[in-house]
Amino acid sequence: KDLFQSPDYFHVDGLLTEEHLMVRDAVRQWVKKEISPIIEDACQQATFPSHIIKGLGELGCFGPTIPQEYGGGGMDHISYGLMMQELERGDSGVRSTASVQGSLVMYPIFTFGSEEQKRKYLPKLASGEWMGCFGLTEPDFGSNPSGMITHFKDAGDHVVLNGAKMWISNAPFAQIAVVWAKDEEGVIRGLIVERGMEGFTTPETKGKWSLRASATGELVFDNVKVPKENILPNAKGLKGPLSCLSSARYGIAWGVTGAAMDCYDAALRYAKERIQFGKPIAGFQLTQKKLAEMVTEITKAQLMNWRLGVLKNEGKATPAQISMAKRNACEIATRIAREARQILGGMGITGEYPIMRHMMNLESVITYEGTHEIHLLITGLDITGLDAFH
Ligand code: FAD
């Protein structure tokens, strides 16, 4: 039951290059060897398996699209997507760790950072020697980050940062945090805050029923003195954090498709083997309806991801297209996980199979990086020109 087989109903593999297939298979093998055997236990215990960081770094899962001169993989966006697909087939928490490091920490430093910042941080983040987190969400500002309260004041060669962020992935163990905060004019800027700076703490968020193998926490800033050289010089306004989210959301579209594939694969195998009323339950029309619809939705998501990857490689993918792909993939993956769970009957709720874990994880993924509703409003705005957010 552990031997995952990737559904590929429309021969999407035929659209991939040798390099894409090599990257995908390397991550698939690694997940099979390093993640699948330990992930159930890590989730049951609600611990982040920190020993996997080294392997993720060696595989190139941290910043795969960042140029090699800064320690990144220098790969294209389809390779990046395939990596996320395979990681999330293992577990959404593992994929989240890689997404945050690559898209939300390395990407802003690469895109908005000074040359010194890039040289100082990127190679260490690419190898996993340092881990980072991304602080945008606040207790009172989730879907509406422009209202954020976290702010800083000029104090000569440094600034003084006050405020709090919550729901921050990787916060409890990260060495650095890319934090979005308002300057004295109310303009949103990005700052690199390092663990050990006085007044900076990262209390862990306990009691999650979702993403249990990913560490989540708060970032609390109590008069933290941040050197001015830690401010990202080229990010001003909400566009900065939003462009990071576009990169991460793209990876999520691929990632949750991987989780959906794993649920489908487990359900298909189980349905062919489980005998009730004298025949495999796969032979009942009601089960076939579930399985046929699952593979149809997976195929549609695969094609959408691939096309979006091509557009991203050409520099043409719009944030609204990425929103549509993230929203659709999360929707179909949550539905597929639920249907797969039903196909397994009672066994579906146990940790013998990955399905219930994926199902619970997906409840976070459908909410973070822009909720299901917010992505729909982004599509709505894009097609009508009318803002329904406010
Ligand atoms: P709210 O914004 O309070 O939304 C509540 C509900 O209201 C939602 O259904 C929402 O869709 C709906 N809603 C809000 N506004 C509208 C509107 N205009 N129209 C219609 N409906 C609306 N954040 C980070 O910055 N960094 C991280 O690393 C990070 N990791 C996370 C990890 C986990 C496990 C989780 C659960 C969250 C994480 N987040 C992170 C935060 C995440 O991005 C937010 O939870 C998300 O943006 C939603 O914000 P909220 O929870 O405050 O919900």
XYZ file of N, CA and C in Angstrom, residues 4 67 86 94 109 161 176 185 187 230 238 251-252 264 315 322 361:
51
model
N 3.403 4.430 -4.016
C 2.621 5.436 -4.726
C 2.825 5.337 -6.227
N 18.961 31.795 -8.609
C 20.167 31.473 -9.387
C 21.241 30.751 -8.561
N 5.577 16.606 -5.264
C 6.082 15.381 -4.631
C 6.208 15.542 -3.113
N 5.510 19.275 5.276
C 6.872 19.231 4.720
C 6.961 20.223 3.554
N 14.327 38.137 -0.343
C 15.714 38.611 -0.184
C 16.357 38.730 -1.567
N 11.452 48.150 16.383
C 10.288 47.434 15.844
C 9.365 46.986 16.981
N 15.999 33.320 11.071
C 15.645 34.677 10.642
C 14.170 34.747 10.266
N 5.871 56.652 7.950
C 4.900 57.222 6.983
C 3.754 56.242 6.699
N 4.208 53.264 5.327
C 4.534 52.438 4.148
C 5.022 51.065 4.618
N 19.419 45.750 7.717
C 18.529 44.585 7.599
C 17.196 44.917 6.931
N 2.425 47.102 -0.182
C 1.918 45.727 -0.069
C 2.346 44.842 -1.241
N 3.321 27.364 -6.082
C 3.814 26.069 -5.594
C 2.722 25.269 -4.900
N 1.812 25.971 -4.238
C 0.713 25.283 -3.542
C -0.214 24.599 -4.536
N -6.037 9.628 -4.018
C -6.639 8.853 -5.113
C -5.954 7.492 -5.229
N 7.396 34.406 -17.984
C 7.186 35.689 -17.288
C 5.814 36.273 -17.551
N -2.742 32.723 -10.964
C -2.201 31.912 -9.869
C -3.273 31.697 -8.795
N -4.695 18.322 6.862
C -3.710 19.311 6.395
C -4.333 20.304 5.426
